[in-house]
Amino acid sequence: MSVKLTVVLLLSIALTSIVGTIIPQNQNPADYFRAYGEFLYRLFDVLNIFDMYHSWWFQFLLVLLTMNIFVCSIDRLSATWKIVFAKNPSFNLSRFRNLSQKETFSGNHPLTELKKRYEPFISKHFGYTKVEETDKGLCIFAEKWRWTRLGVYTVHLSVILLLLGGLIGSIFGFQGYVNIPEGETVDSIRTFPNGKIRSLGFEIKCNDFNVSFYDNGAPKEYRSSLTIFEKGRPVYTKDIIVNDPMKYKGYSIFQSSYGKMAPEANPKKAATFEMPSDGITLNFTSRQSGKTYKIKTVIGKPVDIPEGLGKFVLLEYRKSAEFIGQNIGEACIGILTPKGGKPVEILLPLHFPNFDRMRKGRVFISVDAQAPEKFNPGSNPAERYYTGLQVTKDPGVFVVYAGFIVMIIGCFITFFMSHQRVCIEIIKGKTKSKVIVSGTANKNKMGMHQKVKKLSDQLADLTNGS
Amino acid sequence: MNSSNLLSITTFIYGAAAFFYLAHWVFKKDLLGRLGTWTAIIGAAGNIAGFILRWVESYQMGIGHVPLSNMYESLVFFSGTLVIIYLIIERKTQNSIIGAFATPIAFLAMAYASMSPNISDRIQPLIPALKSNWLIAHVITCFLGYAAFAIAFGLCIMYLVKQRDVQGTSSLLSSFPKAIVLDELNHQMIMFGFLFLSIGIITGAVWANSAWGSYWSWDPKETWSLITWFIYATLLHARMMRGWYGKRIAYLSIIGFMAVLFTYFGVNLLPGLHSYGSV
């Protein structure tokens, strides 16, 4: 348990975290198998790489880091505690005399007069002052912000609070989701990620769901009107939108996704919506040459991509497509067959033109930015929607938020406040007194030097003013 | 004149400021340094004006929101913040050589925002997830942090060049602040940046909790911001507890800034919730 270990742990958590940002987490096992092959798939699976942030070894690193912070802090705290809560702060004159940077000026007044002038000024600016006689005259010691030495411990405390809050959340909390068709009621949800059914103890009814769009086709608002029923009686009604959830009995209910109810007759066909009748324009960008080709096409018509990059067929247009559980709005779907390669399904969300870039293929495809205007997202009154809700309960959230506040305050104290001590030594002379101002701080020594200079200037003004 | 034009002009003003500062460093003419300072001040004023104008324009379009919602707008805010922080440092240290290492970053960021074919400067309406006051707090604090880290990066480059010239023979380096001052300024910037990065991550977590019901979900952007936070935390511990300074701290600071850049640009290539940042 040491600072060295802390640094090693911080860096190993940072390094291992990168893995989970490169390998997408919590995907379908079959997709992993296809992407990495059998050997790597088995290896990654054993190491829990596909859900690495919840794996035993990653959690172990987090716990070890927190324990290490805790032990190091306790270890050092006892020494700091003695300094912070000392009854009579002690000052060591020779230490101040030995400082390399001191400010000196002389004054025309006798010792007692200077003491009378300085003392009230000093005690106004510092929390504690003390006057001592010395061999050459006298000395005024002052200090402030001794307690800021505890700042770093508050930051460490906040980290412990964050982990504790996370722990409480993972033991006593859960995350779940439920889809409710308009006009219908549910009393249970499916939890994430294990998919178990969990009863809520109350009922949620979706009275109405509305989605509105901007002129350019981007989604403007998803709004669900919900009513909570307790034993068949309505107790609470609220419209929820993204960023404004409903809270009830420790549960939070979020607007998360939506969709259209499939008409009974032909659900497959109903998923396809109106396309611009004259076709849409796609951009094909070759990775090698960097050139972009604009090609207009309609559903079902194969397109030959220039530079021999293969064939592309547009299959359908979806008003609300999903990617890793996230609604990405309108999207076109097509099949790309690279020359001599296997056909792949390509998702082209209208609102994320760079989406296909992350496939890192030889050609990058997007729907031309001008195209969305031609789409007609006007809604048909006969269409029936369902709302997708995320339901969570996390009793640890308050502990985490407390940790957040403590962390911000702690960082501020640790970085920008220091325990400052100054010494004003007045040396008795025949006609004039000599004044030496010096000071130390436990942090930011350069800044302290500026402060000592300023203090010295202020005292010089007090000395030579009337 | 619309905001995009004004901000394009600002890009060139920043370019001119960077040029004057660099010329001031090489030719050691005070006049060039003063020109650099005034050009940077005019650039910052243009940057702020462009920001406000864009804000007004969004209201005129009926989709009013603070212009902090996509890559273009965040780069504009980042450049303005960086130049303002730099000007404060210049005033405090009375040294305008640092400008030769700070203003080019602002110029490059603005030029990238204006000219990259992947970044649209159109004012776009906010999608539902972005409609939150936490967006403003989150973006402002993150970019204050990033701007401070960018300046720390410039200072580290200066430090590393300066400390190699122990005898002080190079006339190009004679006008640099002393190595110890650069080291201390770097440390100050990192503490400032770390505080704001922490607040940025925290406001992001609170926002995520109000939008998705989970304050932390390990999406790549979150994870990379945490990695960045860990790197700077390591730096602070190494300095405060083990007395590291100078070269080793400078290298750590540079690694930290690389992580900042990846969090900002690289993550958009990976899948995740923050994909708005790429548009």
XYZ file of C-alpha atoms in Angstrom:
745
model
C 0.000 0.000 0.000
C 1.801 3.074 -1.194
C 1.685 5.962 -3.572
C 3.673 3.823 -5.992
C 0.994 1.149 -5.932
C -1.684 3.826 -6.406
C 0.083 5.082 -9.517
C 0.536 1.539 -10.843
C -3.162 0.827 -10.254
C -4.295 4.125 -11.815
C -2.255 3.395 -14.923
C -3.281 -0.253 -15.188
C -6.962 0.681 -14.917
C -6.419 3.366 -17.565
C -4.660 0.901 -19.894
C -7.106 -1.985 -19.480
C -10.057 0.398 -19.912
C -8.910 1.049 -23.469
C -9.703 -2.563 -24.434
C -13.401 -2.092 -23.760
C -13.542 0.999 -25.936
C -12.060 -0.841 -28.915
C -14.048 -4.063 -28.550
C -17.755 -3.156 -28.428
C -19.302 -4.360 -25.176
C -22.308 -6.605 -24.559
C -22.978 -7.582 -28.169
C -24.521 -10.697 -29.533
C -22.089 -13.656 -29.002
C -22.614 -14.766 -32.591
C -21.347 -11.398 -33.857
C -18.228 -11.721 -31.733
C -17.641 -15.226 -32.980
C -17.865 -14.030 -36.576
C -15.605 -11.016 -35.943
C -12.800 -12.648 -33.974
C -12.814 -16.314 -34.902
C -13.028 -19.241 -32.547
C -9.727 -18.942 -30.709
C -9.920 -15.238 -29.877
C -13.600 -15.564 -29.082
C -12.913 -18.239 -26.468
C -9.970 -16.317 -25.033
C -11.916 -13.056 -24.744
C -14.884 -14.904 -23.331
C -12.778 -16.486 -20.565
C -11.349 -13.066 -19.694
C -14.817 -11.478 -19.739
C -13.594 -8.997 -22.338
C -17.092 -8.719 -23.812
C -18.374 -7.224 -20.567
C -15.026 -6.221 -19.127
C -16.133 -3.299 -16.951
C -18.233 -5.728 -14.919
C -15.672 -8.525 -14.935
C -14.249 -9.796 -11.671
C -10.696 -8.662 -12.515
C -11.656 -5.110 -13.478
C -13.860 -4.711 -10.419
C -11.027 -6.146 -8.360
C -8.679 -3.435 -9.694
C -11.230 -0.749 -8.794
C -11.703 -2.107 -5.280
C -7.946 -2.466 -4.823
C -7.426 1.146 -5.912
C -10.033 2.384 -3.473
C -8.638 0.294 -0.634
C -5.188 1.552 -1.398
C -6.363 5.168 -1.365
C -8.129 4.500 1.924
C -5.119 2.908 3.630
C -2.664 5.534 2.339
C -4.949 8.324 3.502
C -5.465 6.871 6.975
C -1.750 6.287 7.241
C -0.905 9.896 6.492
C -3.926 11.456 8.117
C -2.708 10.931 11.697
C 0.342 13.111 11.057
C -1.684 15.795 9.281
C -4.326 15.647 11.979
C -1.752 16.584 14.622
C -0.644 19.589 12.582
C -4.153 20.753 11.777
C -5.570 20.458 15.265
C -2.558 21.673 17.243
C -3.732 23.965 20.060
C -0.971 26.518 19.745
C 0.596 26.664 16.329
C 4.327 26.863 16.838
C 6.546 29.131 14.789
C 10.199 28.684 14.230
C 11.895 32.054 13.784
C 15.136 30.640 12.441
C 13.227 28.850 9.680
C 11.808 32.153 8.487
C 15.205 33.817 8.817
C 16.714 31.115 6.617
C 14.231 31.616 3.780
C 15.953 32.774 0.629
C 13.252 35.183 -0.422
C 12.505 37.973 2.012
C 11.225 41.506 1.620
C 12.907 44.238 3.585
C 12.151 47.919 4.158
C 12.817 50.452 6.880
C 10.464 52.600 8.858
C 10.852 55.879 10.752
C 8.835 54.793 13.732
C 9.826 53.100 16.967
C 9.143 49.455 17.572
C 6.011 49.868 19.698
C 4.408 52.214 17.194
C 4.985 49.752 14.345
C 3.603 46.910 16.420
C 0.506 49.005 17.142
C 0.042 49.707 13.428
C 0.723 46.177 12.121
C -1.132 44.021 14.603
C -4.729 44.950 13.682
C -3.883 44.794 9.974
C -2.334 41.350 10.283
C -5.075 39.895 12.426
C -7.622 41.147 9.896
C -5.959 39.126 7.123
C -4.902 36.025 9.007
C -6.751 33.640 11.255
C -4.103 33.404 13.942
C -1.457 35.871 15.055
C 1.167 35.776 17.749
C 3.737 38.354 18.869
C 7.088 37.296 20.285
C 10.069 39.279 21.529
C 13.368 38.424 19.904
C 17.011 39.231 20.550
C 16.861 42.097 18.048
C 13.345 43.430 18.566
C 10.098 41.651 17.991
C 8.332 39.358 15.659
C 4.729 39.019 14.501
C 3.794 35.541 13.323
C 0.546 34.905 11.525
C -1.052 32.083 9.631
C -4.230 31.062 7.867
C -5.981 28.145 6.174
C -4.265 25.488 8.258
C -7.306 23.246 7.697
C -6.713 23.189 3.929
C -4.089 20.520 4.612
C -7.112 18.214 4.886
C -8.215 19.022 1.301
C -6.552 16.017 -0.290
C -8.273 13.695 2.176
C -11.664 15.053 1.123
C -10.808 14.220 -2.506
C -9.880 10.682 -1.444
C -13.054 10.456 0.617
C -15.044 11.410 -2.478
C -13.492 8.538 -4.464
C -14.490 6.145 -1.682
C -18.027 7.585 -1.726
C -18.228 7.034 -5.503
C -17.229 3.395 -5.198
C -19.550 2.895 -2.230
C -22.445 4.474 -4.152
C -21.679 2.270 -7.142
C -21.623 -0.774 -4.888
C -24.965 0.122 -3.263
C -26.422 0.618 -6.725
C -25.181 -2.710 -8.018
C -26.477 -4.624 -4.987
C -29.795 -2.914 -4.280
C -30.531 -1.258 -7.607
C -31.434 -2.508 -11.058
C -32.009 -1.306 -14.577
C -34.858 -2.484 -16.691
C -36.876 -1.676 -19.734
C -40.404 -2.118 -20.954
C -42.347 -1.321 -24.117
C -45.935 -0.161 -23.603
C -48.316 0.258 -26.558
C -50.469 3.379 -26.402
C -53.491 2.822 -24.189
C -52.084 -0.273 -22.512
C -50.882 -0.983 -18.983
C -47.978 -3.019 -17.580
C -47.089 -4.098 -14.033
C -43.675 -5.628 -14.628
C -40.490 -4.931 -16.534
C -37.553 -6.864 -17.925
C -34.243 -6.218 -16.171
C -30.969 -5.531 -17.918
C -28.721 -7.364 -18.775
C -30.053 -10.751 -17.620
C -33.560 -10.261 -19.035
C -35.465 -11.431 -15.940
C -39.027 -10.267 -15.379
C -39.494 -8.092 -12.335
C -42.776 -7.021 -10.833
C -43.066 -3.324 -9.919
C -45.836 -3.423 -7.311
C -47.735 -0.778 -9.281
C -48.935 -0.357 -12.843
C -47.816 2.023 -15.575
C -50.205 3.027 -18.325
C -49.099 4.735 -21.508
C -51.957 7.136 -22.301
C -50.345 8.555 -25.385
C -47.065 8.733 -27.252
C -46.005 11.491 -29.608
C -42.921 12.030 -31.669
C -42.344 15.320 -33.453
C -39.762 16.217 -36.080
C -37.996 19.344 -37.227
C -38.334 20.513 -40.820
C -35.094 18.753 -41.709
C -36.386 15.421 -40.467
C -34.368 15.265 -37.234
C -36.356 14.176 -34.178
C -37.532 17.087 -32.019
C -39.281 15.490 -29.091
C -40.381 12.094 -27.817
C -43.207 12.502 -25.347
C -45.086 9.845 -23.404
C -48.038 10.581 -21.182
C -47.933 8.074 -18.322
C -50.231 7.325 -15.426
C -49.297 5.256 -12.388
C -52.025 3.004 -10.984
C -52.000 1.614 -7.453
C -54.512 -1.229 -7.017
C -56.396 -0.094 -10.074
C -56.635 3.562 -9.030
C -54.740 6.321 -10.825
C -52.345 8.088 -8.443
C -49.929 10.060 -10.596
C -49.913 11.332 -14.179
C -47.026 12.995 -15.960
C -45.736 13.603 -19.472
C -42.166 12.440 -19.731
C -39.647 13.481 -22.364
C -35.949 12.691 -22.740
C -34.138 14.524 -19.930
C -37.290 14.844 -17.837
C -38.101 11.453 -16.288
C -40.867 10.487 -13.900
C -39.985 9.559 -10.337
C -42.180 7.333 -8.276
C -41.429 5.378 -5.086
C -37.677 5.368 -5.698
C -38.122 4.264 -9.306
C -37.152 6.531 -12.182
C -38.945 6.101 -15.480
C -37.174 7.413 -18.588
C -38.198 7.946 -22.177
C -35.777 5.682 -23.955
C -37.094 4.544 -27.335
C -40.276 4.135 -29.331
C -41.624 2.290 -32.273
C -44.664 1.645 -34.361
C -47.007 -1.213 -33.700
C -46.921 -3.557 -36.622
C -50.312 -3.853 -38.322
C -51.474 -7.438 -37.943
C -51.735 -8.285 -41.643
C -48.180 -7.898 -42.939
C -45.731 -6.807 -40.245
C -42.667 -7.224 -42.471
C -43.900 -4.845 -45.113
C -45.129 -2.299 -42.594
C -41.584 -1.635 -41.435
C -40.820 0.039 -44.753
C -41.960 3.611 -45.112
C -42.397 6.200 -47.732
C -39.303 6.973 -49.759
C -38.989 9.973 -52.000
C -40.623 8.794 -55.202
C -37.763 9.889 -57.440
C -35.170 7.979 -55.399
C -32.481 9.204 -53.018
C -28.905 10.283 -53.438
C -26.130 8.354 -51.766
C -22.528 9.442 -51.299
C -19.862 6.810 -51.892
C -16.427 7.868 -50.629
C -13.436 5.791 -51.619
C -10.965 5.412 -48.793
C -8.064 5.047 -51.169
C -8.638 8.048 -53.419
C -10.717 10.116 -50.967
C -13.114 10.926 -53.815
C -16.850 11.105 -53.195
C -19.345 9.946 -55.826
C -22.976 11.030 -55.627
C -25.284 8.389 -57.055
C -29.040 8.486 -57.165
C -30.852 5.210 -56.669
C -34.151 3.605 -55.729
C -34.921 0.580 -53.612
C -33.879 -2.688 -55.189
C -31.747 -1.205 -57.969
C -28.096 -2.330 -57.753
C -25.488 0.410 -57.987
C -21.998 -0.180 -59.352
C -19.610 1.751 -57.130
C -16.832 3.517 -59.079
C -13.189 2.475 -58.682
C -14.304 -1.156 -58.714
C -15.367 -1.014 -55.079
C -18.279 -3.384 -55.528
C -22.057 -3.290 -55.748
C -24.617 -1.710 -53.440
C -28.339 -2.432 -53.261
C -30.697 -0.307 -51.208
C -33.148 -2.572 -49.382
C -35.403 -0.395 -47.293
C -35.948 2.844 -45.444
C -36.814 2.753 -41.741
C -38.293 5.640 -39.874
C -36.822 4.514 -36.589
C -33.829 2.237 -36.710
C -31.894 0.818 -33.791
C -28.183 0.367 -33.268
C -26.910 -1.420 -30.122
C -30.210 -0.738 -28.423
C -30.124 2.991 -29.237
C -32.702 4.587 -31.432
C -30.835 6.376 -34.199
C -33.872 7.711 -36.013
C -34.416 7.423 -39.737
C -32.065 5.183 -41.633
C -31.606 3.421 -44.944
C -30.497 -0.175 -45.024
C -28.706 -1.829 -47.876
C -26.338 -4.612 -48.840
C -22.795 -3.901 -49.954
C -20.991 -6.582 -51.938
C -17.314 -5.663 -52.203
C -15.440 -7.046 -55.193
C -14.457 -10.585 -54.290
C -15.837 -10.175 -50.760
C -18.828 -11.292 -48.748
C -21.996 -9.164 -48.802
C -22.495 -7.047 -45.662
C -25.540 -5.261 -44.398
C -25.006 -1.506 -44.186
C -26.940 0.840 -41.929
C -27.086 4.483 -43.062
C -28.685 6.716 -40.422
C -29.836 9.994 -41.944
C -28.799 12.040 -38.909
C -25.333 10.572 -38.488
C -23.677 10.940 -41.875
C -20.359 9.661 -40.529
C -21.889 6.518 -39.104
C -20.614 4.161 -41.807
C -17.051 5.452 -41.335
C -16.609 3.321 -38.228
C -17.000 0.193 -40.345
C -13.565 1.176 -41.704
C -14.321 -0.378 -45.091
C -12.725 0.505 -48.413
C -15.764 2.569 -49.283
C -17.723 4.770 -46.905
C -21.387 5.334 -47.712
C -23.784 8.001 -46.482
C -27.149 9.395 -47.450
C -26.582 12.746 -49.129
C -27.205 15.599 -46.670
C -29.774 17.174 -48.972
C -31.865 14.047 -49.073
C -33.735 14.232 -45.716
C -35.816 17.179 -46.927
C -37.373 14.953 -49.517
C -38.440 12.339 -47.021
C -41.926 12.730 -45.732
C -42.115 12.017 -42.038
C -45.670 13.336 -41.730
C -47.579 10.958 -39.507
C -50.592 8.986 -40.413
C -53.306 9.334 -37.707
C -54.147 5.660 -37.907
C -50.624 4.632 -36.860
C -50.240 3.274 -33.369
C -47.039 3.664 -31.417
C -45.494 1.987 -28.442
C -43.206 3.817 -26.029
C -39.960 2.281 -24.833
C -39.261 3.101 -21.212
C -36.203 2.570 -19.125
C -37.068 1.910 -15.489
C -34.324 2.126 -12.904
C -33.914 2.055 -9.183
C -30.599 3.117 -7.720
C -30.459 3.880 -3.997
C -26.710 4.506 -4.379
C -27.182 7.593 -6.508
C -27.329 9.955 -3.529
C -24.042 8.630 -2.205
C -22.498 9.095 -5.654
C -23.819 12.668 -5.899
C -22.470 13.411 -2.416
C -19.141 12.067 -3.701
C -19.355 14.428 -6.699
C -19.865 17.495 -4.506
C -17.143 16.475 -2.061
C -14.782 15.872 -4.990
C -15.286 19.324 -6.511
C -14.863 21.087 -3.164
C -11.902 18.884 -2.277
C -10.118 19.502 -5.588
C -10.605 23.231 -5.212
C -9.153 23.255 -1.689
C -6.297 20.947 -2.634
C -5.252 22.864 -5.723
C -5.963 26.466 -4.935
C -5.724 26.935 -1.176
C -2.689 26.440 1.006
C -1.625 26.695 4.596
C 0.146 30.062 4.630
C 2.465 31.313 7.352
C 4.144 34.675 7.506
C 6.653 36.270 9.822
C 7.131 40.023 10.187
C 10.337 40.679 12.026
C 10.961 44.199 13.290
C 14.577 44.975 14.162
C 15.195 47.879 16.505
C 17.708 50.418 15.216
C 19.063 53.720 16.585
C 16.687 55.980 14.659
C 14.969 53.673 12.206
C 13.428 50.233 12.492
C 14.129 47.572 9.915
C 11.214 45.357 8.849
C 11.694 41.902 7.265
C 8.694 40.118 5.811
C 8.887 36.439 4.890
C 6.431 33.634 4.416
C 5.944 29.984 3.558
C 3.123 27.854 2.234
C 2.750 24.113 1.956
C 1.796 24.461 -1.739
C 2.313 26.878 -4.624
C 5.511 28.451 -3.320
C 5.761 30.787 -6.275
C 2.332 32.221 -5.593
C 3.248 32.621 -1.931
C 6.253 34.669 -2.901
C 3.949 37.119 -4.729
C 1.721 37.299 -1.659
C 4.648 38.088 0.619
C 5.685 40.873 -1.753
C 2.188 42.326 -1.684
C 1.981 42.081 2.096
C 5.326 43.817 2.407
C 4.122 46.656 0.161
C 0.978 47.045 2.252
C 2.983 47.121 5.484
C 5.403 49.655 4.001
C 2.415 51.877 3.202
C 1.199 51.512 6.782
C 4.665 52.370 8.066
C 5.390 55.445 6.076
C 1.884 56.809 5.727
C 0.756 59.218 8.412
C -22.388 38.999 -42.075
C -23.404 35.734 -40.457
C -21.657 33.949 -37.624
C -19.904 31.450 -39.905
C -18.291 34.290 -41.877
C -17.305 36.101 -38.705
C -15.765 32.928 -37.283
C -13.902 32.260 -40.541
C -12.414 35.750 -40.278
C -11.526 34.999 -36.643
C -9.599 31.955 -37.873
C -7.409 34.212 -40.012
C -6.966 36.702 -37.163
C -5.759 33.866 -34.933
C -3.427 32.827 -37.740
C -2.050 36.369 -37.862
C -1.645 36.440 -34.060
C 0.257 33.145 -34.167
C 2.438 34.560 -36.949
C 3.223 37.758 -34.970
C 4.032 35.800 -31.804
C 6.320 33.447 -33.721
C 8.010 36.396 -35.438
C 8.379 38.118 -32.083
C 10.075 35.025 -30.709
C 12.470 34.680 -33.656
C 13.288 38.348 -34.323
C 12.997 39.583 -30.719
C 11.189 42.803 -31.616
C 8.879 44.017 -28.878
C 6.637 45.644 -31.445
C 5.860 42.207 -32.937
C 4.957 40.891 -29.490
C 2.583 43.803 -28.917
C 1.069 43.257 -32.369
C 0.581 39.609 -31.458
C -1.181 40.539 -28.232
C -3.507 43.032 -29.898
C -4.281 40.658 -32.755
C -5.055 37.902 -30.248
C -7.363 40.273 -28.330
C -9.177 41.216 -31.565
C -9.388 37.520 -32.461
C -10.874 36.661 -29.056
C -13.389 39.513 -29.444
C -14.346 38.187 -32.893
C -14.608 34.690 -31.444
C -16.953 35.849 -28.669
C -18.979 37.952 -31.114
C -19.280 34.977 -33.484
C -20.416 32.770 -30.604
C -23.105 35.279 -29.553
C -24.190 35.910 -33.143
C -24.597 32.183 -33.726
C -26.690 32.003 -30.561
C -28.930 34.824 -31.852
C -29.174 33.246 -35.313
C -30.368 29.967 -33.822
C -33.219 31.869 -32.138
C -34.057 33.630 -35.402
C -34.296 30.205 -37.014
C -36.738 29.167 -34.314
C -34.456 26.445 -32.948
C -32.765 28.551 -30.300
C -30.047 26.981 -28.210
C -26.637 27.850 -26.800
C -24.114 27.091 -29.553
C -22.385 24.221 -27.733
C -24.101 21.291 -29.374
C -21.756 19.858 -31.997
C -18.121 19.504 -33.038
C -17.977 22.855 -34.844
C -19.464 24.811 -31.962
C -17.337 23.090 -29.342
C -14.151 23.811 -31.324
C -15.155 27.481 -31.574
C -15.712 27.608 -27.816
C -12.454 25.743 -27.168
C -10.407 28.199 -29.262
C -11.940 31.233 -27.589
C -11.337 29.801 -24.119
C -7.766 28.880 -24.959
C -6.913 32.369 -26.232
C -8.543 34.083 -23.251
C -6.713 31.843 -20.743
C -3.487 32.473 -22.641
C -3.993 36.253 -22.573
C -4.474 36.107 -18.801
C -1.228 34.139 -18.444
C 0.562 36.626 -20.693
C -0.606 39.478 -18.499
C 0.451 37.692 -15.326
C 3.864 36.541 -16.525
C 4.585 39.568 -18.727
C 6.014 37.172 -21.287
C 4.560 36.951 -24.784
C 6.774 34.127 -26.044
C 4.294 31.557 -24.711
C 1.917 32.979 -27.325
C 4.040 31.411 -30.047
C 3.114 28.005 -28.581
C -0.480 28.671 -27.507
C -2.149 30.697 -30.278
C -1.184 28.222 -33.067
C -3.288 25.601 -31.238
C -6.305 27.946 -31.303
C -5.638 28.721 -34.978
C -5.401 25.027 -35.897
C -8.576 24.179 -33.976
C -10.520 26.967 -35.725
C -9.070 26.097 -39.117
C -10.002 22.453 -38.624
C -13.543 23.461 -37.591
C -13.973 25.742 -40.622
C -12.321 23.649 -43.289
C -12.684 19.957 -42.451
C -15.209 18.355 -44.807
C -16.444 16.194 -41.918
C -17.554 19.126 -39.790
C -20.705 20.992 -40.674
C -20.987 24.632 -39.630
C -24.745 24.637 -40.158
C -26.873 25.474 -37.142
C -28.800 22.318 -36.429
C -31.775 21.860 -34.130
C -31.207 19.991 -30.875
C -32.219 16.354 -30.829
C -34.168 15.319 -27.699
C -31.192 13.900 -25.761
C -29.314 17.210 -26.019
C -32.169 19.329 -24.683
C -30.882 19.826 -21.179
C -29.262 22.605 -19.200
C -26.657 20.070 -18.165
C -25.429 20.193 -21.766
C -24.258 23.770 -21.244
C -22.564 23.074 -17.892
C -21.004 19.884 -19.256
C -19.565 21.379 -22.440
C -18.330 24.607 -20.833
C -16.491 22.853 -18.009
C -15.016 20.135 -20.243
C -13.662 22.665 -22.703
C -12.283 24.939 -20.007
C -10.376 21.869 -18.873
C -9.300 20.927 -22.395
C -8.129 24.492 -23.101
C -6.012 24.477 -19.932
C -4.508 21.104 -20.903
C -3.750 22.435 -24.393
C -1.843 25.380 -22.919
C -0.048 23.006 -20.536
C 0.937 21.003 -23.622
C 2.415 24.144 -25.248
C 4.280 24.944 -22.034
C 5.695 21.401 -21.877
C 7.044 21.639 -25.406
C 8.714 24.923 -24.394
C 10.053 23.332 -21.222
C 11.508 20.321 -23.014
C 13.266 22.533 -25.549
C 14.457 24.980 -22.901
C 15.904 22.444 -20.447
C 18.156 20.921 -23.143
C 19.979 24.219 -23.408
C 21.615 24.208 -19.982
C 24.302 26.784 -20.728
C 21.791 29.219 -22.160
C 23.769 29.528 -25.386
C 20.822 29.409 -27.777
C 19.644 32.910 -28.545
C 16.255 31.535 -29.633
C 15.647 30.177 -26.144
C 16.985 33.130 -24.179
C 13.642 34.906 -24.264
C 11.756 31.853 -22.941
C 10.646 32.078 -19.339
C 13.020 30.220 -17.007
C 12.605 26.430 -17.052
C 11.423 26.460 -13.433
C 8.733 29.034 -14.279
C 7.531 26.957 -17.240
C 7.411 23.874 -15.031
C 5.386 25.698 -12.383
C 3.003 27.253 -14.947
C 2.469 23.817 -16.482
C 1.585 22.489 -13.048
C -0.835 25.360 -12.411
C -2.552 24.787 -15.771
C -2.870 21.070 -15.077
C -4.460 21.679 -11.676
C -6.894 24.130 -13.273
C -7.620 21.697 -16.095
C -8.009 18.753 -13.725
C -10.573 20.604 -11.607
C -12.621 21.477 -14.691
C -12.244 18.029 -16.259
C -13.565 16.581 -12.977
C -16.530 18.964 -13.010
C -17.045 18.186 -16.703
C -17.173 14.439 -16.086
C -19.431 14.968 -13.064
C -21.929 17.218 -14.893
C -21.902 14.695 -17.741
C -22.697 11.902 -15.285
C -25.555 13.864 -13.708
C -26.909 14.638 -17.185
C -26.670 10.991 -18.262
C -28.557 10.034 -15.132
C -31.375 12.441 -15.951
C -31.528 11.407 -19.601
C -30.852 7.672 -19.545
C -31.160 6.671 -15.904
C -27.559 5.724 -15.450
C -24.787 8.040 -14.346
C -22.043 5.863 -15.748
C -22.348 3.332 -18.521
C -18.759 2.888 -19.734
C -19.444 4.163 -23.218
C -16.183 4.877 -25.056
C -16.294 8.648 -24.544
C -16.917 8.270 -20.824
C -14.187 5.684 -20.544
C -11.687 7.834 -22.439
C -12.457 10.875 -20.315
C -11.800 8.684 -17.278
C -8.525 7.472 -18.798
C -7.525 11.122 -19.296
C -8.516 11.863 -15.711
C -6.396 8.938 -14.480
C -3.351 10.102 -16.426
C -3.523 13.596 -14.956
C -4.277 12.156 -11.496
C -1.113 10.082 -11.841
C 0.815 13.211 -12.802
C -0.486 15.139 -9.790
C 0.372 12.302 -7.406
C 3.819 11.864 -8.905
C 4.508 15.550 -8.419
C 2.951 16.144 -5.034
C 3.916 12.883 -3.367
C 7.084 11.764 -5.095
C 8.506 15.130 -5.968
C 8.588 14.578 -9.710
C 9.145 17.721 -11.721
C 10.565 18.894 -15.009
C 11.057 16.414 -17.837
C 9.104 13.488 -16.419
C 6.123 15.707 -15.600
C 6.354 17.283 -19.064
C 6.191 13.846 -20.748
C 3.204 12.828 -18.591
C 1.483 16.086 -19.467
C 2.020 15.432 -23.177
C 0.602 11.899 -22.841
C -2.356 13.436 -20.999
C -2.986 15.853 -23.836
C -2.840 13.005 -26.370
C -5.569 11.297 -24.322
C -7.559 14.562 -24.413
C -7.257 14.639 -28.203
C -8.365 11.027 -28.463
C -11.322 11.643 -26.147
C -12.276 14.590 -28.320
C -11.700 13.289 -31.864
C -10.737 9.628 -31.795
C -13.740 8.359 -29.874
C -16.114 9.552 -32.589
C -14.769 6.724 -34.729
C -15.947 4.233 -32.092
C -19.615 3.435 -31.464
C -21.340 5.035 -28.486
C -23.849 7.472 -27.054
C -21.725 10.522 -27.793
C -22.075 10.191 -31.546
C -23.636 13.689 -31.784
C -20.116 14.993 -31.331
C -19.174 13.704 -34.770
C -21.822 15.550 -36.747
